[in-house]
Amino acid sequence: MPLQSQEQEPVTVGASKCSPGDWSAGTWRSKQNPVVVTKPDDVYAASGFKGCASNREMPWHLSNESPDDFPWRGNVSAYDWVPPEVCNDMPDDFQESLVIDLVERGGWLLIGDSVTQEHFFSISCTLYPHVIATPDYSKAWDRDWPQNIYLAPESPLVSRIKFPPGFDIAKTPLVTFRRNDLLFNLPEVEAMFSAGSWKAGDNSTLFGSEKSWNISPTEYLNDLFFKPLPDANYHTLVVSTAGHWSLKLLAGLPNGYKDIYDLFRLIMTSFVYQAARQLDLHQSTKQREVVVRPYMPGDDKCHLPQTMFGGPLEEMPDIKKASYNWAWMPHLNELFKRAVEERAHPHVTYVDIYRPGRLRPDAHVLADCLHITVGAGVIEGWTKYLHYYLGTYLPWYRANTELPDYPIL
């Protein structure tokens, strides 16, 4: 039985549209009149923001705390990503369009670790002042708290939006983030490990002392993603993982990164199959999408003066040796991509928008060399392209490509 979409999206037939590969083939160019940062609040204008709806660790996300770093901070936001001409139909001013789409087409559910949490924070800035964010982090916070972005009732866009029946401005989130380092909870990871051919090494358990935050696909995929209005209205599940797939967390693996590769392949394949199965089971409702975003590694040289003030690179650096598990992240990305391709479900896709971020070693936060400064244009580019990909590229691709029938398993 072929899989059929239950919701007809508008399509544009004809000229090619901007694929993930097209988007990633662009270059960073200096802005004509970059904003000079002389005080913390200048980073908003420098980054193209009017503020941020989320108040979680704002100086850490925005890298705007120390006056000594203001010259660097202004320089970080002084570049725009410019894709090739095939991407010319992608508007630069997309914020209002995205807010409307998140209501009318459906919201985004972000699943991943602290880098995905940065993506959530960045979206809260990109869409401000049309949105509000919860929870309030001014007094206390915990990493496993769900975070939500809602439409602000006073936004002038309210009068332009065609609200789906049952949508509740006060209750229906536009974007939700759930912290999930491995995409499965620890007992599920251990069960898949135990069912494989591995044998524990010197450690009596699979997991080491490194803390992680994880939830089961039963919670976020089977339940949350498909919740009906007014509790939820998600259209797209965006997932990314790799940062915590290390020998510090998975200390019981006897053969080092060879075992991490094998376990990662097994678990990502399980995730893709579960995602495809849930999409098939719920196809009688609106068609949803599952998108995998590749994970960007850190750069050990990010805080050297020549890197911080050197601007974007022209070519991606070749990582052969690096701290933590950074050198292995491109391999893990490739394994996740392969799992998606092998399952070949039309609504589970791998969106390779990796290259722009790899050209920005100058854009990492001041606290470490993995996380990315919000407002540098890297994370904001993910949002801009995903909005285009879901609303323009995918409908065009499906209208202009002869897709094989897909058997429901």
PDB file of N, CA, C and O in Angstrom, residues 339-393:
ATOM      1  N   ALA A 339      21.487   5.857   7.635  1.00  0.00           N
ATOM      2  CA  ALA A 339      20.296   5.216   8.201  1.00  0.00           C
ATOM      3  C   ALA A 339      19.028   5.793   7.579  1.00  0.00           C
ATOM      4  O   ALA A 339      18.077   5.064   7.285  1.00  0.00           O
ATOM      5  N   VAL A 340      19.008   7.116   7.367  1.00  0.00           N
ATOM      6  CA  VAL A 340      17.857   7.755   6.730  1.00  0.00           C
ATOM      7  C   VAL A 340      17.719   7.283   5.283  1.00  0.00           C
ATOM      8  O   VAL A 340      16.617   6.951   4.825  1.00  0.00           O
ATOM      9  N   GLU A 341      18.819   7.244   4.555  1.00  0.00           N
ATOM     10  CA  GLU A 341      18.778   6.844   3.145  1.00  0.00           C
ATOM     11  C   GLU A 341      18.371   5.390   2.977  1.00  0.00           C
ATOM     12  O   GLU A 341      17.618   5.045   2.053  1.00  0.00           O
ATOM     13  N   GLU A 342      18.835   4.527   3.863  1.00  0.00           N
ATOM     14  CA  GLU A 342      18.495   3.112   3.747  1.00  0.00           C
ATOM     15  C   GLU A 342      17.024   2.859   4.035  1.00  0.00           C
ATOM     16  O   GLU A 342      16.412   1.986   3.422  1.00  0.00           O
ATOM     17  N   ARG A 343      16.440   3.612   4.947  1.00  0.00           N
ATOM     18  CA  ARG A 343      15.010   3.445   5.230  1.00  0.00           C
ATOM     19  C   ARG A 343      14.158   4.044   4.108  1.00  0.00           C
ATOM     20  O   ARG A 343      13.076   3.531   3.808  1.00  0.00           O
ATOM     21  N   ALA A 344      14.649   5.119   3.514  1.00  0.00           N
ATOM     22  CA  ALA A 344      14.030   5.714   2.325  1.00  0.00           C
ATOM     23  C   ALA A 344      12.557   6.056   2.515  1.00  0.00           C
ATOM     24  O   ALA A 344      11.747   5.878   1.619  1.00  0.00           O
ATOM     25  N   HIS A 345      12.221   6.561   3.687  1.00  0.00           N
ATOM     26  CA  HIS A 345      10.855   7.022   3.908  1.00  0.00           C
ATOM     27  C   HIS A 345      10.732   8.441   3.362  1.00  0.00           C
ATOM     28  O   HIS A 345      11.578   9.293   3.637  1.00  0.00           O
ATOM     29  N   PRO A 346       9.696   8.742   2.585  1.00  0.00           N
ATOM     30  CA  PRO A 346       9.616  10.060   1.940  1.00  0.00           C
ATOM     31  C   PRO A 346       9.465  11.226   2.896  1.00  0.00           C
ATOM     32  O   PRO A 346       9.689  12.376   2.502  1.00  0.00           O
ATOM     33  N   HIS A 347       9.086  10.964   4.145  1.00  0.00           N
ATOM     34  CA  HIS A 347       8.881  12.063   5.092  1.00  0.00           C
ATOM     35  C   HIS A 347       9.868  12.020   6.254  1.00  0.00           C
ATOM     36  O   HIS A 347       9.654  12.671   7.272  1.00  0.00           O
ATOM     37  N   VAL A 348      10.957  11.267   6.083  1.00  0.00           N
ATOM     38  CA  VAL A 348      12.091  11.300   7.010  1.00  0.00           C
ATOM     39  C   VAL A 348      13.308  11.672   6.176  1.00  0.00           C
ATOM     40  O   VAL A 348      13.749  10.893   5.324  1.00  0.00           O
ATOM     41  N   THR A 349      13.834  12.866   6.366  1.00  0.00           N
ATOM     42  CA  THR A 349      14.899  13.360   5.490  1.00  0.00           C
ATOM     43  C   THR A 349      16.090  13.865   6.300  1.00  0.00           C
ATOM     44  O   THR A 349      15.959  14.309   7.441  1.00  0.00           O
ATOM     45  N   TYR A 350      17.248  13.782   5.672  1.00  0.00           N
ATOM     46  CA  TYR A 350      18.496  14.284   6.246  1.00  0.00           C
ATOM     47  C   TYR A 350      18.833  15.589   5.533  1.00  0.00           C
ATOM     48  O   TYR A 350      19.025  15.601   4.312  1.00  0.00           O
ATOM     49  N   VAL A 351      18.883  16.686   6.270  1.00  0.00           N
ATOM     50  CA  VAL A 351      19.081  18.011   5.678  1.00  0.00           C
ATOM     51  C   VAL A 351      20.511  18.452   5.960  1.00  0.00           C
ATOM     52  O   VAL A 351      20.825  18.934   7.050  1.00  0.00           O
ATOM     53  N   ASP A 352      21.364  18.287   4.972  1.00  0.00           N
ATOM     54  CA  ASP A 352      22.800  18.521   5.151  1.00  0.00           C
ATOM     55  C   ASP A 352      23.119  20.003   4.953  1.00  0.00           C
ATOM     56  O   ASP A 352      23.447  20.461   3.858  1.00  0.00           O
ATOM     57  N   ILE A 353      23.005  20.761   6.044  1.00  0.00           N
ATOM     58  CA  ILE A 353      23.352  22.191   6.038  1.00  0.00           C
ATOM     59  C   ILE A 353      24.514  22.428   7.001  1.00  0.00           C
ATOM     60  O   ILE A 353      24.527  23.360   7.803  1.00  0.00           O
ATOM     61  N   TYR A 354      25.519  21.574   6.874  1.00  0.00           N
ATOM     62  CA  TYR A 354      26.640  21.477   7.791  1.00  0.00           C
ATOM     63  C   TYR A 354      27.740  22.489   7.481  1.00  0.00           C
ATOM     64  O   TYR A 354      28.356  23.060   8.378  1.00  0.00           O
ATOM     65  N   ARG A 355      27.979  22.750   6.203  1.00  0.00           N
ATOM     66  CA  ARG A 355      29.171  23.486   5.787  1.00  0.00           C
ATOM     67  C   ARG A 355      29.230  24.928   6.301  1.00  0.00           C
ATOM     68  O   ARG A 355      30.322  25.368   6.731  1.00  0.00           O
ATOM     69  N   PRO A 356      28.145  25.720   6.265  1.00  0.00           N
ATOM     70  CA  PRO A 356      28.285  27.113   6.720  1.00  0.00           C
ATOM     71  C   PRO A 356      28.864  27.238   8.124  1.00  0.00           C
ATOM     72  O   PRO A 356      29.710  28.113   8.381  1.00  0.00           O
ATOM     73  N   GLY A 357      28.422  26.385   9.044  1.00  0.00           N
ATOM     74  CA  GLY A 357      28.936  26.451  10.407  1.00  0.00           C
ATOM     75  C   GLY A 357      30.385  26.038  10.526  1.00  0.00           C
ATOM     76  O   GLY A 357      31.133  26.585  11.348  1.00  0.00           O
ATOM     77  N   ARG A 358      30.814  25.091   9.698  1.00  0.00           N
ATOM     78  CA  ARG A 358      32.199  24.638   9.761  1.00  0.00           C
ATOM     79  C   ARG A 358      33.173  25.708   9.265  1.00  0.00           C
ATOM     80  O   ARG A 358      34.371  25.635   9.539  1.00  0.00           O
ATOM     81  N   LEU A 359      32.657  26.684   8.551  1.00  0.00           N
ATOM     82  CA  LEU A 359      33.504  27.777   8.081  1.00  0.00           C
ATOM     83  C   LEU A 359      33.609  28.912   9.092  1.00  0.00           C
ATOM     84  O   LEU A 359      34.228  29.936   8.804  1.00  0.00           O
ATOM     85  N   ARG A 360      33.022  28.721  10.302  1.00  0.00           N
ATOM     86  CA  ARG A 360      32.991  29.798  11.294  1.00  0.00           C
ATOM     87  C   ARG A 360      33.617  29.387  12.627  1.00  0.00           C
ATOM     88  O   ARG A 360      32.958  29.406  13.676  1.00  0.00           O
ATOM     89  N   PRO A 361      34.898  29.025  12.650  1.00  0.00           N
ATOM     90  CA  PRO A 361      35.535  28.725  13.946  1.00  0.00           C
ATOM     91  C   PRO A 361      35.591  29.939  14.857  1.00  0.00           C
ATOM     92  O   PRO A 361      35.768  29.801  16.074  1.00  0.00           O
ATOM     93  N   ASP A 362      35.421  31.136  14.296  1.00  0.00           N
ATOM     94  CA  ASP A 362      35.440  32.370  15.084  1.00  0.00           C
ATOM     95  C   ASP A 362      34.164  32.578  15.876  1.00  0.00           C
ATOM     96  O   ASP A 362      34.107  33.431  16.768  1.00  0.00           O
ATOM     97  N   ALA A 363      33.118  31.789  15.573  1.00  0.00           N
ATOM     98  CA  ALA A 363      31.782  32.072  16.106  1.00  0.00           C
ATOM     99  C   ALA A 363      31.419  31.256  17.341  1.00  0.00           C
ATOM    100  O   ALA A 363      30.280  31.330  17.801  1.00  0.00           O
ATOM    101  N   HIS A 364      32.341  30.501  17.883  1.00  0.00           N
ATOM    102  CA  HIS A 364      32.018  29.719  19.077  1.00  0.00           C
ATOM    103  C   HIS A 364      31.875  30.628  20.304  1.00  0.00           C
ATOM    104  O   HIS A 364      32.451  31.725  20.350  1.00  0.00           O
ATOM    105  N   VAL A 365      31.109  30.160  21.284  1.00  0.00           N
ATOM    106  CA  VAL A 365      30.907  30.941  22.501  1.00  0.00           C
ATOM    107  C   VAL A 365      32.226  31.093  23.242  1.00  0.00           C
ATOM    108  O   VAL A 365      33.197  30.369  22.995  1.00  0.00           O
ATOM    109  N   LEU A 366      32.258  32.021  24.191  1.00  0.00           N
ATOM    110  CA  LEU A 366      33.485  32.290  24.931  1.00  0.00           C
ATOM    111  C   LEU A 366      33.787  31.220  25.977  1.00  0.00           C
ATOM    112  O   LEU A 366      34.924  31.084  26.413  1.00  0.00           O
ATOM    113  N   ALA A 367      32.777  30.441  26.358  1.00  0.00           N
ATOM    114  CA  ALA A 367      32.956  29.465  27.432  1.00  0.00           C
ATOM    115  C   ALA A 367      33.557  28.154  26.944  1.00  0.00           C
ATOM    116  O   ALA A 367      34.146  27.404  27.733  1.00  0.00           O
ATOM    117  N   ASP A 368      33.406  27.817  25.672  1.00  0.00           N
ATOM    118  CA  ASP A 368      33.945  26.564  25.153  1.00  0.00           C
ATOM    119  C   ASP A 368      34.062  26.672  23.635  1.00  0.00           C
ATOM    120  O   ASP A 368      33.679  27.683  23.045  1.00  0.00           O
ATOM    121  N   CYS A 369      34.576  25.631  23.021  1.00  0.00           N
ATOM    122  CA  CYS A 369      34.799  25.647  21.575  1.00  0.00           C
ATOM    123  C   CYS A 369      33.872  24.703  20.827  1.00  0.00           C
ATOM    124  O   CYS A 369      34.147  24.350  19.670  1.00  0.00           O
ATOM    125  N   LEU A 370      32.765  24.299  21.458  1.00  0.00           N
ATOM    126  CA  LEU A 370      31.764  23.490  20.771  1.00  0.00           C
ATOM    127  C   LEU A 370      30.531  24.322  20.438  1.00  0.00           C
ATOM    128  O   LEU A 370      30.077  24.342  19.291  1.00  0.00           O
ATOM    129  N   HIS A 371      29.974  24.982  21.440  1.00  0.00           N
ATOM    130  CA  HIS A 371      28.731  25.728  21.245  1.00  0.00           C
ATOM    131  C   HIS A 371      28.965  26.988  20.403  1.00  0.00           C
ATOM    132  O   HIS A 371      30.088  27.483  20.318  1.00  0.00           O
ATOM    133  N   ILE A 372      27.902  27.463  19.781  1.00  0.00           N
ATOM    134  CA  ILE A 372      27.981  28.529  18.788  1.00  0.00           C
ATOM    135  C   ILE A 372      27.278  29.771  19.328  1.00  0.00           C
ATOM    136  O   ILE A 372      26.193  29.675  19.913  1.00  0.00           O
ATOM    137  N   THR A 373      27.870  30.915  19.130  1.00  0.00           N
ATOM    138  CA  THR A 373      27.268  32.166  19.580  1.00  0.00           C
ATOM    139  C   THR A 373      25.960  32.423  18.841  1.00  0.00           C
ATOM    140  O   THR A 373      25.927  32.438  17.603  1.00  0.00           O
ATOM    141  N   VAL A 374      24.898  32.610  19.587  1.00  0.00           N
ATOM    142  CA  VAL A 374      23.618  32.962  18.980  1.00  0.00           C
ATOM    143  C   VAL A 374      23.714  34.380  18.425  1.00  0.00           C
ATOM    144  O   VAL A 374      24.160  35.304  19.113  1.00  0.00           O
ATOM    145  N   GLY A 375      23.322  34.547  17.179  1.00  0.00           N
ATOM    146  CA  GLY A 375      23.416  35.831  16.511  1.00  0.00           C
ATOM    147  C   GLY A 375      24.585  35.951  15.562  1.00  0.00           C
ATOM    148  O   GLY A 375      24.723  36.964  14.866  1.00  0.00           O
ATOM    149  N   ALA A 376      25.431  34.896  15.490  1.00  0.00           N
ATOM    150  CA  ALA A 376      26.557  34.922  14.561  1.00  0.00           C
ATOM    151  C   ALA A 376      26.131  34.593  13.136  1.00  0.00           C
ATOM    152  O   ALA A 376      26.913  34.756  12.205  1.00  0.00           O
ATOM    153  N   GLY A 377      24.884  34.114  12.976  1.00  0.00           N
ATOM    154  CA  GLY A 377      24.379  33.782  11.662  1.00  0.00           C
ATOM    155  C   GLY A 377      24.375  32.303  11.347  1.00  0.00           C
ATOM    156  O   GLY A 377      23.714  31.867  10.400  1.00  0.00           O
ATOM    157  N   VAL A 378      25.106  31.518  12.120  1.00  0.00           N
ATOM    158  CA  VAL A 378      25.182  30.072  11.861  1.00  0.00           C
ATOM    159  C   VAL A 378      23.866  29.395  12.206  1.00  0.00           C
ATOM    160  O   VAL A 378      23.222  28.766  11.353  1.00  0.00           O
ATOM    161  N   ILE A 379      23.452  29.515  13.460  1.00  0.00           N
ATOM    162  CA  ILE A 379      22.215  28.860  13.892  1.00  0.00           C
ATOM    163  C   ILE A 379      21.014  29.518  13.220  1.00  0.00           C
ATOM    164  O   ILE A 379      20.050  28.833  12.847  1.00  0.00           O
ATOM    165  N   GLU A 380      21.084  30.824  13.041  1.00  0.00           N
ATOM    166  CA  GLU A 380      19.985  31.516  12.377  1.00  0.00           C
ATOM    167  C   GLU A 380      19.818  31.027  10.937  1.00  0.00           C
ATOM    168  O   GLU A 380      18.702  30.986  10.403  1.00  0.00           O
ATOM    169  N   GLY A 381      20.927  30.611  10.324  1.00  0.00           N
ATOM    170  CA  GLY A 381      20.862  30.028   8.990  1.00  0.00           C
ATOM    171  C   GLY A 381      20.134  28.700   8.977  1.00  0.00           C
ATOM    172  O   GLY A 381      19.424  28.377   8.016  1.00  0.00           O
ATOM    173  N   TRP A 382      20.295  27.912  10.038  1.00  0.00           N
ATOM    174  CA  TRP A 382      19.537  26.648  10.126  1.00  0.00           C
ATOM    175  C   TRP A 382      18.041  26.941  10.075  1.00  0.00           C
ATOM    176  O   TRP A 382      17.290  26.284   9.365  1.00  0.00           O
ATOM    177  N   THR A 383      17.619  27.927  10.870  1.00  0.00           N
ATOM    178  CA  THR A 383      16.196  28.273  10.926  1.00  0.00           C
ATOM    179  C   THR A 383      15.697  28.774   9.576  1.00  0.00           C
ATOM    180  O   THR A 383      14.642  28.353   9.097  1.00  0.00           O
ATOM    181  N   LYS A 384      16.469  29.655   8.978  1.00  0.00           N
ATOM    182  CA  LYS A 384      16.063  30.230   7.691  1.00  0.00           C
ATOM    183  C   LYS A 384      15.917  29.146   6.637  1.00  0.00           C
ATOM    184  O   LYS A 384      14.924  29.107   5.897  1.00  0.00           O
ATOM    185  N   TYR A 385      16.901  28.239   6.569  1.00  0.00           N
ATOM    186  CA  TYR A 385      16.819  27.222   5.524  1.00  0.00           C
ATOM    187  C   TYR A 385      15.724  26.198   5.811  1.00  0.00           C
ATOM    188  O   TYR A 385      15.002  25.782   4.891  1.00  0.00           O
ATOM    189  N   LEU A 386      15.567  25.775   7.055  1.00  0.00           N
ATOM    190  CA  LEU A 386      14.519  24.793   7.371  1.00  0.00           C
ATOM    191  C   LEU A 386      13.140  25.347   7.036  1.00  0.00           C
ATOM    192  O   LEU A 386      12.265  24.615   6.552  1.00  0.00           O
ATOM    193  N   HIS A 387      12.922  26.630   7.289  1.00  0.00           N
ATOM    194  CA  HIS A 387      11.654  27.262   6.926  1.00  0.00           C
ATOM    195  C   HIS A 387      11.426  27.163   5.417  1.00  0.00           C
ATOM    196  O   HIS A 387      10.334  26.802   4.952  1.00  0.00           O
ATOM    197  N   TYR A 388      12.448  27.466   4.641  1.00  0.00           N
ATOM    198  CA  TYR A 388      12.359  27.376   3.185  1.00  0.00           C
ATOM    199  C   TYR A 388      12.206  25.922   2.733  1.00  0.00           C
ATOM    200  O   TYR A 388      11.399  25.614   1.846  1.00  0.00           O
ATOM    201  N   TYR A 389      12.981  25.053   3.319  1.00  0.00           N
ATOM    202  CA  TYR A 389      12.976  23.627   2.949  1.00  0.00           C
ATOM    203  C   TYR A 389      11.584  23.024   3.120  1.00  0.00           C
ATOM    204  O   TYR A 389      11.075  22.326   2.232  1.00  0.00           O
ATOM    205  N   LEU A 390      10.954  23.303   4.236  1.00  0.00           N
ATOM    206  CA  LEU A 390       9.646  22.708   4.527  1.00  0.00           C
ATOM    207  C   LEU A 390       8.534  23.336   3.695  1.00  0.00           C
ATOM    208  O   LEU A 390       7.604  22.640   3.270  1.00  0.00           O
ATOM    209  N   GLY A 391       8.613  24.634   3.447  1.00  0.00           N
ATOM    210  CA  GLY A 391       7.525  25.322   2.766  1.00  0.00           C
ATOM    211  C   GLY A 391       7.669  25.462   1.271  1.00  0.00           C
ATOM    212  O   GLY A 391       6.674  25.606   0.556  1.00  0.00           O
ATOM    213  N   THR A 392       8.917  25.392   0.766  1.00  0.00           N
ATOM    214  CA  THR A 392       9.147  25.619  -0.664  1.00  0.00           C
ATOM    215  C   THR A 392       9.866  24.454  -1.334  1.00  0.00           C
ATOM    216  O   THR A 392       9.397  23.909  -2.332  1.00  0.00           O
ATOM    217  N   TYR A 393      11.017  24.051  -0.767  1.00  0.00           N
ATOM    218  CA  TYR A 393      11.808  23.039  -1.470  1.00  0.00           C
ATOM    219  C   TYR A 393      11.124  21.670  -1.503  1.00  0.00           C
ATOM    220  O   TYR A 393      11.023  21.053  -2.577  1.00  0.00           O
TER     221      TYR A 393
END
